Every structure is written in C-alpha cells, then in structure tokens.
Coordinates of C-alpha atoms and ligand atoms in Angstrom, one line a residue:
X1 CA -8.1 24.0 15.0
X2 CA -6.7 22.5 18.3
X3 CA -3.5 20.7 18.0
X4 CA -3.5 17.4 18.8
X5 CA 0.3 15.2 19.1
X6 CA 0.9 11.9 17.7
X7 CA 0.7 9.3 20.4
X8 CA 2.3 5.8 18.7
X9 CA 1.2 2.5 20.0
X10 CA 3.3 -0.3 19.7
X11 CA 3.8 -4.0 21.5
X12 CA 5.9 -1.9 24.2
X13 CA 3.2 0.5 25.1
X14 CA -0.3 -0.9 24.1
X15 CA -1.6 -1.6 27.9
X16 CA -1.8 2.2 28.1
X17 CA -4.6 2.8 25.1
X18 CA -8.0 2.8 27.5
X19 CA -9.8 0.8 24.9
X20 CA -7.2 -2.1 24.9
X21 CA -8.0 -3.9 28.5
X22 CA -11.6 -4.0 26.8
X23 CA -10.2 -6.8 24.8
X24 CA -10.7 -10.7 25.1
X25 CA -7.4 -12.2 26.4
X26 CA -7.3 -14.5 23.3
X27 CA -7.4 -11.1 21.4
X28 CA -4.3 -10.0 23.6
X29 CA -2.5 -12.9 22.8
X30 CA -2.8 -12.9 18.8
X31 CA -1.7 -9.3 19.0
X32 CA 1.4 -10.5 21.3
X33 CA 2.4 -13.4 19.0
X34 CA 2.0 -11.8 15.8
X35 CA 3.2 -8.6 16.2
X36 CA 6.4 -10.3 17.0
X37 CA 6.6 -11.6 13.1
X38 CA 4.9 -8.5 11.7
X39 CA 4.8 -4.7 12.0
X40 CA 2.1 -3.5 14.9
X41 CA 1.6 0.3 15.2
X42 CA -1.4 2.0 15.8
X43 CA -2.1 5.6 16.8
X44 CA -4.6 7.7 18.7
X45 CA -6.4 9.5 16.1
X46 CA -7.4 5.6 14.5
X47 CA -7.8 4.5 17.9
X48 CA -10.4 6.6 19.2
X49 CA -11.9 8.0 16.4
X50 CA -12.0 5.4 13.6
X51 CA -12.3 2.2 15.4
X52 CA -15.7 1.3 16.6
X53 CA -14.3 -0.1 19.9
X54 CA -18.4 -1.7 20.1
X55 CA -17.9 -3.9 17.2
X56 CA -14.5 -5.9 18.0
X57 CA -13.5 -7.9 16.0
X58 CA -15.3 -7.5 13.2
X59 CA -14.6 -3.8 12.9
X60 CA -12.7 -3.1 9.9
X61 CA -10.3 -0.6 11.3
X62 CA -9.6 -3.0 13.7
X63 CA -8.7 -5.5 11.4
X64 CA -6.7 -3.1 9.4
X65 CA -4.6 -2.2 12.4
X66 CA -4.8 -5.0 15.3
X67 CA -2.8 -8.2 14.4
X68 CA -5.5 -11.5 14.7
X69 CA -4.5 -15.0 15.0
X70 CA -5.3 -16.0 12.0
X71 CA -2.8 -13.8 10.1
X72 CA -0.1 -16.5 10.9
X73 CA -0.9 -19.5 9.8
X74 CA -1.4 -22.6 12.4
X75 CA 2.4 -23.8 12.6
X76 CA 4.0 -20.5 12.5
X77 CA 1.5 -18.9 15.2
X78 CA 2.1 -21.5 17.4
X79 CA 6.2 -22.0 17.3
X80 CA 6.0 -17.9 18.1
X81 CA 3.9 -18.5 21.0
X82 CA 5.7 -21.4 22.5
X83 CA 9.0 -19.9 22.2
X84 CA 7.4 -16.4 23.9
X85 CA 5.7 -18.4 26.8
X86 CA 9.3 -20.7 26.9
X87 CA 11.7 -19.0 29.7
X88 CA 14.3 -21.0 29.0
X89 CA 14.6 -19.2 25.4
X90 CA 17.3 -16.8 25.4
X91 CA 17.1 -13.4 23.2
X92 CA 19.3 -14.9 20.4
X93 CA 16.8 -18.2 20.3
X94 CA 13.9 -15.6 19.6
X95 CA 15.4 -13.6 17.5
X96 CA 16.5 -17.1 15.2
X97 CA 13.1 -18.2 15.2
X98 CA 11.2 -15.0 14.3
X99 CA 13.3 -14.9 11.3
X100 CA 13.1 -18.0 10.3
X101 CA 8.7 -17.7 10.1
X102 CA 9.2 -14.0 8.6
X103 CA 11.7 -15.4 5.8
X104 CA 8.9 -18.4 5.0
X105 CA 6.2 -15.1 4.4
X106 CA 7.6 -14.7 0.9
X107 CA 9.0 -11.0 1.9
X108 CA 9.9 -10.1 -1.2
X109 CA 7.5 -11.3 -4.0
X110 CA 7.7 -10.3 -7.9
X111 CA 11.4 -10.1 -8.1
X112 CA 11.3 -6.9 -5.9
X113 CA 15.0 -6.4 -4.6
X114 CA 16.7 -8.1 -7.4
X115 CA 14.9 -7.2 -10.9
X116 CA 13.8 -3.3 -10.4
X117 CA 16.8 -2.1 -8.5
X118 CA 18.3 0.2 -11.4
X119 CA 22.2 1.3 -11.5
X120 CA 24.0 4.8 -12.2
X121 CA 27.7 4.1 -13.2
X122 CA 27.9 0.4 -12.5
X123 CA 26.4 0.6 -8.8
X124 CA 23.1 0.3 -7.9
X125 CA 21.2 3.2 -7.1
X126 CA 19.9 2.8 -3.4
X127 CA 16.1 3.6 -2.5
X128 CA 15.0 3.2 -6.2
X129 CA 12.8 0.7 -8.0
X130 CA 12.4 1.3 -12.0
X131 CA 10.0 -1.4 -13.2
X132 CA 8.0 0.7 -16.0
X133 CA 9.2 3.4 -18.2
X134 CA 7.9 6.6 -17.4
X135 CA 7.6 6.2 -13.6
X136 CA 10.5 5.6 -11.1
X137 CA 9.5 5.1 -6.8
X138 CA 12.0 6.8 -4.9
X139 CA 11.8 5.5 -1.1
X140 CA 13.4 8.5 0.7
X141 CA 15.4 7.2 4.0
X142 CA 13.3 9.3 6.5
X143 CA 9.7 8.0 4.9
X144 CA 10.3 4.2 5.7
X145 CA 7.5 4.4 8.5
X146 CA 3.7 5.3 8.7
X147 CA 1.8 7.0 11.3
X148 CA 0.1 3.5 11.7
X149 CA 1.0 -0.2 10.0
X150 CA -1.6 -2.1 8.2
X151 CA -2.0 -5.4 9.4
X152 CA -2.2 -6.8 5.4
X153 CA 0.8 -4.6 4.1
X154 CA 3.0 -5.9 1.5
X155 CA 6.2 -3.3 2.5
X156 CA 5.9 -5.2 6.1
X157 CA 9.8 -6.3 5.7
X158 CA 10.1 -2.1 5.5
X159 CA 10.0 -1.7 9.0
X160 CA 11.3 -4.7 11.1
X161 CA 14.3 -3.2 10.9
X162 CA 16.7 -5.3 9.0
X163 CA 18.3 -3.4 6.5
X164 CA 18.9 -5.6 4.1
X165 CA 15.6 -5.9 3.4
X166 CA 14.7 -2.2 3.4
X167 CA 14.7 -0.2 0.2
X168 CA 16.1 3.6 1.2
X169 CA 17.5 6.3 -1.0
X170 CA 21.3 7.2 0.3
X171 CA 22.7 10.4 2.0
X172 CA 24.1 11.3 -1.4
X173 CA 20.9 11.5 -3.0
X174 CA 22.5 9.1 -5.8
X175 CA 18.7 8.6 -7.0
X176 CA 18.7 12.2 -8.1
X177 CA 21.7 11.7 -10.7
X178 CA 19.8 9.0 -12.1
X179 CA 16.2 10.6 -12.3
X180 CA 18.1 13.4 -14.3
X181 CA 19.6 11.1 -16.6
X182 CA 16.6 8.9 -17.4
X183 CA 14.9 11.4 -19.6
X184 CA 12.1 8.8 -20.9
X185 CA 11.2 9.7 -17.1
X186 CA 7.8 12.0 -17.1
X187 CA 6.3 10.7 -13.5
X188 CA 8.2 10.2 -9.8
X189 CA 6.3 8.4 -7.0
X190 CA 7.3 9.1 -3.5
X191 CA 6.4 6.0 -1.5
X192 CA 7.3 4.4 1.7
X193 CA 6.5 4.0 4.1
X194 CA 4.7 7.0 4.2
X195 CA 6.3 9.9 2.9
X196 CA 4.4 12.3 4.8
X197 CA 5.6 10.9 8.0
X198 CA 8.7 13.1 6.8
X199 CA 8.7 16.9 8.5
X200 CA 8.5 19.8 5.7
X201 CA 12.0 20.4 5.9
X202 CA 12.8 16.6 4.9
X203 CA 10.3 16.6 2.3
X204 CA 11.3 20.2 0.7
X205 CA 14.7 18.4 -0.1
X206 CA 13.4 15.4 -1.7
X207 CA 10.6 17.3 -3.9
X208 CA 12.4 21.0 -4.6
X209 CA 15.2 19.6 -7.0
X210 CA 13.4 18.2 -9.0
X211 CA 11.6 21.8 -9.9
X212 CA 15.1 22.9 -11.5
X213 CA 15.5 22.9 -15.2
X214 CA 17.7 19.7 -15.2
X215 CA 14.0 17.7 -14.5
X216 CA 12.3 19.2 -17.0
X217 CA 11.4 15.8 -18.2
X218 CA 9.5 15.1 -15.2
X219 CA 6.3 16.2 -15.0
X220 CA 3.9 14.3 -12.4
X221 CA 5.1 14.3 -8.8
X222 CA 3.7 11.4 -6.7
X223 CA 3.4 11.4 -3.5
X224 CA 1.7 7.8 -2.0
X225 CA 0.2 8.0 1.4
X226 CA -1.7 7.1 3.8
X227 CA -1.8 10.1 6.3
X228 CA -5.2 11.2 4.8
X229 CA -6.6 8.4 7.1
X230 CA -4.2 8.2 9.3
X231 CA -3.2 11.3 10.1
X232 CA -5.4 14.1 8.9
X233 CA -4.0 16.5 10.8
X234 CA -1.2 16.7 8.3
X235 CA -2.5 18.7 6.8
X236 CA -4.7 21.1 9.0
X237 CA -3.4 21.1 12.8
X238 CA 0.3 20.2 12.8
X239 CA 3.2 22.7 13.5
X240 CA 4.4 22.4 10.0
X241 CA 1.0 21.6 7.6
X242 CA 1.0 25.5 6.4
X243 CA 4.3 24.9 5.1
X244 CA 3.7 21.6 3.9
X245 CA 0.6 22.9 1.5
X246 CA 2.9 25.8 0.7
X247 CA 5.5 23.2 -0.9
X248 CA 2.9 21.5 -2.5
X249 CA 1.5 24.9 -4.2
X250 CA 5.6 25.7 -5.1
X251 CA 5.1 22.2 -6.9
X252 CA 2.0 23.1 -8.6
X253 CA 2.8 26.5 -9.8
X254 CA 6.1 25.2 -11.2
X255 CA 4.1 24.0 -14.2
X256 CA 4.2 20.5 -12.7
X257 CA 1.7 18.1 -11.3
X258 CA 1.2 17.2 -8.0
X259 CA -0.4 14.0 -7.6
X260 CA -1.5 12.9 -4.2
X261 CA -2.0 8.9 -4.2
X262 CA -4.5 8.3 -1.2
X263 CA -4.5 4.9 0.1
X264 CA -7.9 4.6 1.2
X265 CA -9.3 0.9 2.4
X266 CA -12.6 1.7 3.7
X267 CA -15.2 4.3 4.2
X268 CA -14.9 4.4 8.0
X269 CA -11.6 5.8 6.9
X270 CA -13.5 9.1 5.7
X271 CA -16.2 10.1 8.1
X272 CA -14.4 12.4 10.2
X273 CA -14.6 16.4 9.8
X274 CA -10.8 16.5 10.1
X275 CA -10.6 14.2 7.0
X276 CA -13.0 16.0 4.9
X277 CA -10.5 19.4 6.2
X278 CA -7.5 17.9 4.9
X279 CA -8.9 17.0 1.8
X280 CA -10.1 20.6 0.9
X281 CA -6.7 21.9 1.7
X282 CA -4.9 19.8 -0.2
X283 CA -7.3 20.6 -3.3
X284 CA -7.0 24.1 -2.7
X285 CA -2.9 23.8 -3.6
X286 CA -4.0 22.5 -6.8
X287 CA -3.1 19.3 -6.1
X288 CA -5.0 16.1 -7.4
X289 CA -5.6 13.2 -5.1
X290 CA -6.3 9.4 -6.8
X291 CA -7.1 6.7 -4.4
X292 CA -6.3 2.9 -4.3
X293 CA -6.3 0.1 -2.3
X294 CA -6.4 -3.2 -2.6
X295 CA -9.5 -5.9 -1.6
X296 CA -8.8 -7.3 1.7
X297 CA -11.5 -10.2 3.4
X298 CA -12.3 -9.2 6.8
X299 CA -12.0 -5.6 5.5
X300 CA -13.6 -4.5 2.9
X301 CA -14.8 -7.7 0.4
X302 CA -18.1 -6.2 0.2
X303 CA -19.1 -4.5 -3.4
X304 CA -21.4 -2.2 -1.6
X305 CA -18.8 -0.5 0.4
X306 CA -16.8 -0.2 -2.3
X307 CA -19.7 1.9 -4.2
X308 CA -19.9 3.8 -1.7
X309 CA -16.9 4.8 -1.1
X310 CA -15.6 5.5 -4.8
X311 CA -19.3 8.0 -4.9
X312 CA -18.0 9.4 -1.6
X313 CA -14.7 10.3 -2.9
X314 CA -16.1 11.4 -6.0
X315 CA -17.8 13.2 -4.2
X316 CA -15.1 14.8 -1.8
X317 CA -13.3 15.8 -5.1
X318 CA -11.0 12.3 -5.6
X319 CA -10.9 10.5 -8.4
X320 CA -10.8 6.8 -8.0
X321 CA -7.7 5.5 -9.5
X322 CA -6.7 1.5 -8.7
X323 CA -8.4 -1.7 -7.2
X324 CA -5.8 -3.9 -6.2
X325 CA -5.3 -7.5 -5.5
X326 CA -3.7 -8.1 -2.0
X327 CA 0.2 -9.7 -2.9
X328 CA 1.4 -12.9 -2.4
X329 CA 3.0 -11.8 0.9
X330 CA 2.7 -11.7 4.8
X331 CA -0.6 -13.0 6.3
X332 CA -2.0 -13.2 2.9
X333 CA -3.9 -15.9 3.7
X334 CA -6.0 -14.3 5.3
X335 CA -7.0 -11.5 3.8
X336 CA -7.2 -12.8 0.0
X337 CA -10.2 -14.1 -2.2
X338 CA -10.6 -16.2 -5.5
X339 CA -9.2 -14.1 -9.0
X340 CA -12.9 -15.1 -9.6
X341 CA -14.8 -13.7 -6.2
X342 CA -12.4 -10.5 -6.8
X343 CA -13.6 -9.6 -10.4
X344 CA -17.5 -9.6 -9.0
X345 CA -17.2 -7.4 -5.8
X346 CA -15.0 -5.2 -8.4
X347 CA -17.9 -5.3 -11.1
X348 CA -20.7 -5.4 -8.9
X349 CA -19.5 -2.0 -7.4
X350 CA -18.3 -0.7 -10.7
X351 CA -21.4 -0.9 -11.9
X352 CA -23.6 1.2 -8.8
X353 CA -21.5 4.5 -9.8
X354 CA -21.7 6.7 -12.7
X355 CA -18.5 7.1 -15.1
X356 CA -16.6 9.9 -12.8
X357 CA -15.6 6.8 -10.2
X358 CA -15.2 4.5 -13.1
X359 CA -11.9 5.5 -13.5
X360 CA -10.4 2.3 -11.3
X361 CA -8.6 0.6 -12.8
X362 CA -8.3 -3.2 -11.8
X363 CA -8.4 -5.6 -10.4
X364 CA -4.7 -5.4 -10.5
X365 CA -2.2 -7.9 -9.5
X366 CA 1.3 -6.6 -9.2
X367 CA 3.4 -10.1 -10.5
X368 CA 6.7 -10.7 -12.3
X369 CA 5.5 -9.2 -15.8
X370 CA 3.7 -6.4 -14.8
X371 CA 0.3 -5.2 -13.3
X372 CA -2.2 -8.2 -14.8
X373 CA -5.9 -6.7 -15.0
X374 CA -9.1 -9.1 -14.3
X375 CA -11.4 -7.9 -17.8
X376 CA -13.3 -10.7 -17.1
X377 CA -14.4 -14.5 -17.5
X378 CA -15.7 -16.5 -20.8
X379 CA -16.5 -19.3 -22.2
X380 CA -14.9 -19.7 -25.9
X381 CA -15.2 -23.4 -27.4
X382 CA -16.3 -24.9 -24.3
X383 CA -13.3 -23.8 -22.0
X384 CA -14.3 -21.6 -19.2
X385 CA -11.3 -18.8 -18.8
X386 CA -10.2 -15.5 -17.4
X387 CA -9.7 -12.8 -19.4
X388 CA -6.2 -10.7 -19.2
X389 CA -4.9 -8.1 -19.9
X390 CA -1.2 -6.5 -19.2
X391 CA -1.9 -2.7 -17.4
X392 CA 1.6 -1.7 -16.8
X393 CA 4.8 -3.6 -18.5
X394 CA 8.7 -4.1 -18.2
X395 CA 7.4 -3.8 -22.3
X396 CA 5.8 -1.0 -23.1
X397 CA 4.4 -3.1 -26.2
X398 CA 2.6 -5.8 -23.7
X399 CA 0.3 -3.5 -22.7
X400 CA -3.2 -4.0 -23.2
X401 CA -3.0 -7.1 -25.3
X402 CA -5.5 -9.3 -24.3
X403 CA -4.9 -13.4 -23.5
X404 CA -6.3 -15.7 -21.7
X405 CA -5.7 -18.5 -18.7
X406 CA -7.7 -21.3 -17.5
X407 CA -10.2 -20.8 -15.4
X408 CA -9.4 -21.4 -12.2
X409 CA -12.2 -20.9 -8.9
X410 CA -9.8 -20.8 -6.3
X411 CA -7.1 -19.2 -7.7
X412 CA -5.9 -16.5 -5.3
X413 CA -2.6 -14.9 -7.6
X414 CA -1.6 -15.1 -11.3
X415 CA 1.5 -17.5 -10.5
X416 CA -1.9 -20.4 -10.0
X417 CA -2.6 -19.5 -13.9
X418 CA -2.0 -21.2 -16.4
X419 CA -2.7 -20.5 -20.2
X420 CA -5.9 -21.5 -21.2
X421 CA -6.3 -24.2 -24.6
X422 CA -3.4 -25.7 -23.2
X423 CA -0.7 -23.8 -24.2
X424 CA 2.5 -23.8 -22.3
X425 CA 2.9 -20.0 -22.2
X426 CA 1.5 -16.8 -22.1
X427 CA 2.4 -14.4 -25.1
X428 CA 4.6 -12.3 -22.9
X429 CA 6.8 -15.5 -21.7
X430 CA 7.3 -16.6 -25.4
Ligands
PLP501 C1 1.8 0.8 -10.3 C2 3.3 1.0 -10.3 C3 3.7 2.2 -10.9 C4 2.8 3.3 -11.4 O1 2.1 2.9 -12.5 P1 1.1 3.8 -13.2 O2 0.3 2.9 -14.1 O3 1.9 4.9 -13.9 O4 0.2 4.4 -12.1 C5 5.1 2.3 -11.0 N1 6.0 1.4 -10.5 C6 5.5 0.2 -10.0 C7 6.5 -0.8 -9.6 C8 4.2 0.0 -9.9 O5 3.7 -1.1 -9.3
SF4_502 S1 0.2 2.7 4.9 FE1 0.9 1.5 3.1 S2 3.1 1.2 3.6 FE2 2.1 1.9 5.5 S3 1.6 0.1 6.6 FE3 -0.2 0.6 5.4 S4 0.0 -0.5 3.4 FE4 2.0 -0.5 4.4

C-alpha cells in the first residue's frame, strides 16, 4: 500500500484544497465566520474521497466537516461577521467578541468540568472524568485533536485552545495513581480528541501500564475514535500502523480486552477499500470495534441510512453499540430533532435489521443524571408520555427503572421534561 501524508486544512490554508474555489461565495463566507467561533479542520483523505464535491451542500460529509451559516444562530453569525469585515477592530476586539458568542454556546453542558472531575489525595486528578462506576475516560495530553473536526461536536471547547476549558491528563501521569486505586474500575476509555492522532510511541505509554499486575482490575481497554473514517490509513499505510496493531495484539493477549469505539455518522464514511483494510486489521489483533454516533439533521436523520449502515457494519464484523442524541451544545440548533422525531428514525431502522445490529442502545441523551434512553411513547389514563429509562447512573441502583415525562413534540433535550401526572420530580431527583 502506497503511503499517503496527512495534509490538514484549516481557515489558514483552505484556498489551497482544488475543490474549495468550486464553492458559492456565501458558502466561503459561513465557513469564514464560523470557523472563527468553532473548530474547522478537514483533511485530504475526507476531502477527496468521501465528500461528493457534486452534491454541495447537501452532502453529508460536507456538512459533517464544512461549517454552514446556519450553525450560528442569526445574532451571533452576524456580530462575527461585522467585526471580521470591521477594519477598525483591533486583534484584542476580536478575540473579546469571539469569546463572548463561544461562552453563550453552553460549552460545557451536564456539569462536565465541575461534577466528574475525580481527586487523588485532595487534588484533582487532571485529564480524568469519573461519572459511572466501572468506567473512568482518561483524555491523554497528546490526543486532544482529530485528524478532522466535526462540525456538530460536543468536545468543540477541546480544541480552541484555551486551557481552561480543555480536559488533559498531566506529565505525571497522576490519572494512573488513581485508576490503580479505584479497584471498583473494570473498563478505561481513551477519548479525545482522537486518541489515535497520538504516534505508537505516545500511545504505548498510556496503554502498556495498565497491563502490569497493579491493574488487574481493569479489564476492557477503550479506545474512542474516529480515525476509522478519518484516517484509515492508521491502520494500514502509515510509518508506525504495524506497531500500532502490534500494541493492540500485546493488549489482547494480556488477557484483557481491547475495545475499539468507532465513531461512525454515516455510510459514505465506509465505502472506501482502505476503510474496509483497516477494519480487517484491526479484527485480526483480536480487537472488537462497537460503533456510535449520534442523530444529526442535515446528516444522517434518515432511518434508512441508519439500517443500512448498522447491516453494513454488521456486516464488516462491528457490532452496533450506541445511538445518541446530539448535546445541548455548539450549533445544536441545527443539527437536533424532537425526543419524539428521534425515537421513530431510531425504531424505524431498528426494526429493518435482524438482532446482531440490535445491539444499539439508545436513543441516549447524556444529561446531569446519567445517560436517559427513549423506550418509547404512551398513552396511560389519557396523558400522552415518553417513556424513560436511566442507561448509565452516578447510582448504580437508577438504572433501568422505568418513569415517565410529559409528552412533549418539540422537545429537543431532557432538561424540556417534565414529569408526567404532574409530579414535580422524577424518581431520581426525590
Ligand atoms: C457513556 C459513558 C461511559 C461509558 O458507558 P458504558 O455504558 O459503559 O459504555 C462512561 N463515562 C461517561 C461519562 C459516559 O458518558
Ligand atoms: S471525532 Fe469526535 S472529538 Fe473529534 S471532532 Fe468529531 S466528534 Fe469531536
């Protein structure tokens, strides 16, 4: 296989991807505004082979990747384009107002920097979140990037490069002491950023000690990426990728699990031969790889797609492991859909496939108690409601108990909710 390099794409260098003077000047201009609030990187390998440059813009790759004008909503889009077309603004005046419109965005919903930060000896432990029992994310320092941003991410405040935003594990490792210590541990997810944006060296040091006898208690490695779509080549063409699949064979003969978490949005994502390549090495170090994503309008709210895809992956030896619901962050106006509208394309596509892809899980909604599932919607005395259910807790004893909220048609996050029957809270809050 040839090698091909990474060529990155940003505001700074965009005019020199060919397919980019093929695009409206309006386009240009949404790409220019809002990639000044929110993360814009795109690479060649999604550029010329998974965007179908004939279909702008409703190609979903493009939307995933290119920054549209409606990501920002009418006020904030236009203060960032007055103050960019405005000479007499001075570098400090743009810098004020672009944090101002990034700080209204919501950057860090659920409680995320104050409530899941854990602490070892009376300080916190840096680069770790602890939300659920038996599984702790560690975001190592050199995986805070991806080899392309999603326009719709929720990590967007990752990589704008203010650090007190940025979750990142120290240059002490602290987040080791405290994975050894928490033995009610069994799983570690590696998340980012993109982990795999790290070089084999960098990620032999974050995933070797934890094979030593200390972390016996662990026993599922995660690692979350997106490089399967992104960056296939990871895994078949660059310098490193034989080392990298030797690591994760080391993991897997250890006794432990592997568990590659592919974030997959659409099936354009996994049409190329070099996809389908990476894939079968991966498998062939024993490793497993789930998928997830989350439902995104303009990308992929279409309950066909998404039985295709979970066959496809089936298929390609993945199992199909969450559906999410897009966060209550960013430009989520304009990629999210009613609870209600969410629960059919989920159903509708569940049931097209046969029980190996009905493994997903969802739809999911990661808010302040926990991950809330969609099971469904009723009618009991006359009261139309949604049907809940807890699939991951702070409380292990939440889990799975099912309650109900009013039923709301364009409710777009479970903060909207209320109880249903007029109740004031929901069992968990009592
Ligand atoms: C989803 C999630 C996990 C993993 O949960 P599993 O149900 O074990 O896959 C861990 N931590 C956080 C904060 C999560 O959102
Ligand atoms: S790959 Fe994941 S972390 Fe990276 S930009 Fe996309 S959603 Fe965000």
């Amino acid at each position: 296989m040839n090698q091909t390099t990474l060529k990155l794409y940003t505001l700074r260098n965009i005019e020199q991807l060919p397919q980019y003077q093929q695009l409206e000047p309006e386009a240009k201009e949404a790409l220019r505004v809002v990639a000044h609030i929110l993360p814009f990187r795109v690479n060649n390998y999604v550029a010329e082979n998974l965007i179908d440059w004939n279909n702008i813009p409703n190609d979903p790759i493009y939307q995933l990747t290119f920054m549209q004008k409606g990501m920002l909503d009418e006020s904030h889009y236009n203060l960032m384009k007055t103050a960019l077309s405005d000479s007499g603004q001075t570098e400090g005046d743009l810098a004020a107002t672009i944090f101002k419109i990034r700080n209204e965005l919501n950057p860090h919903p659920a409680g995320q920097l104050s409530s899941n930060v854990p602490s070892f000896e009376d300080r916190p432990v840096p680069g770790v979140q602890h939300k659920y029992k038996q599984t702790a994310l560690v975001f190592p320092s050199a995986g805070q990037q991806c080899h392309s941003y999603c326009t719709f991410c929720f990590r967007w405040p990752q990589f704008i490069g203010e650090n007190d935003l940025k979750f990142a594990t120290d240059q002490q490792m602290t987040y080791l002491k405290y994975l050894k210590e928490h033995e009610e541990l069994t799983d570690v997810l590696f998340t980012g950023g993109d982990p795999m944006v790290m070089n084999s060296k960098l990620l032999q040091k974050y995933l070797e000690p934890l094979l030593s006898p200390e972390y016996n208690h662990i026993q599922n490695i995660r690692i979350g990426s997106k490089s399967l779509s992104y960056w296939p080549q990871r895994f078949v063409s660059d310098k490193d990728s034989q080392e990298v699949l030797d690591l994760f064979k080391r993991v897997n003969d250890s006794g432990k699990q592997l568990a590659f978490m592919a974030h997959i949005n659409h099936i354009n994502e996994m049409q190329t031969d070099i996809f389908q390549e990476a894939i079968h090495n991966i498998r062939q170090t024993g490793t497993q790889i789930r998928t997830q994503a989350p439902l995104l309008r303009h990308i992929n709210d279409d309950s066909a797609m998404w039985a295709k895809m979970w066959k496809e992956q089936v298929r390609l030896g993945m199992i199909p492991y969450y559906f999410f619901i897009e966060r209550d962050t960013g430009p989520k106006n304009y990629f999210s859909l009613p609870l209600a509208k969410t629960w059919e394309i989920y159903k509708n596509a569940l049931q097209e496939v046969s029980g190996l892809a009905r493994t997903v899980r969802g739809p999911s909604m990661s808010a302040h108690p926990g991950k809330v599932a969609i099971e469904g919607m009723n009618v009991i005395n006359g009261e139309k409601v949604f049907v809940l259910t807890l699939l991951q807790a702070r409380n292990p004893d939440h889990i799975k108990k099912p309650f109900l909220a009013k039923y709301d048609e364009n409710a777009v996050w479970f903060d909207e909710l209320v109880p249903a029957f007029g109740e004031s809270k929901f069992f968990f809050e009592k």
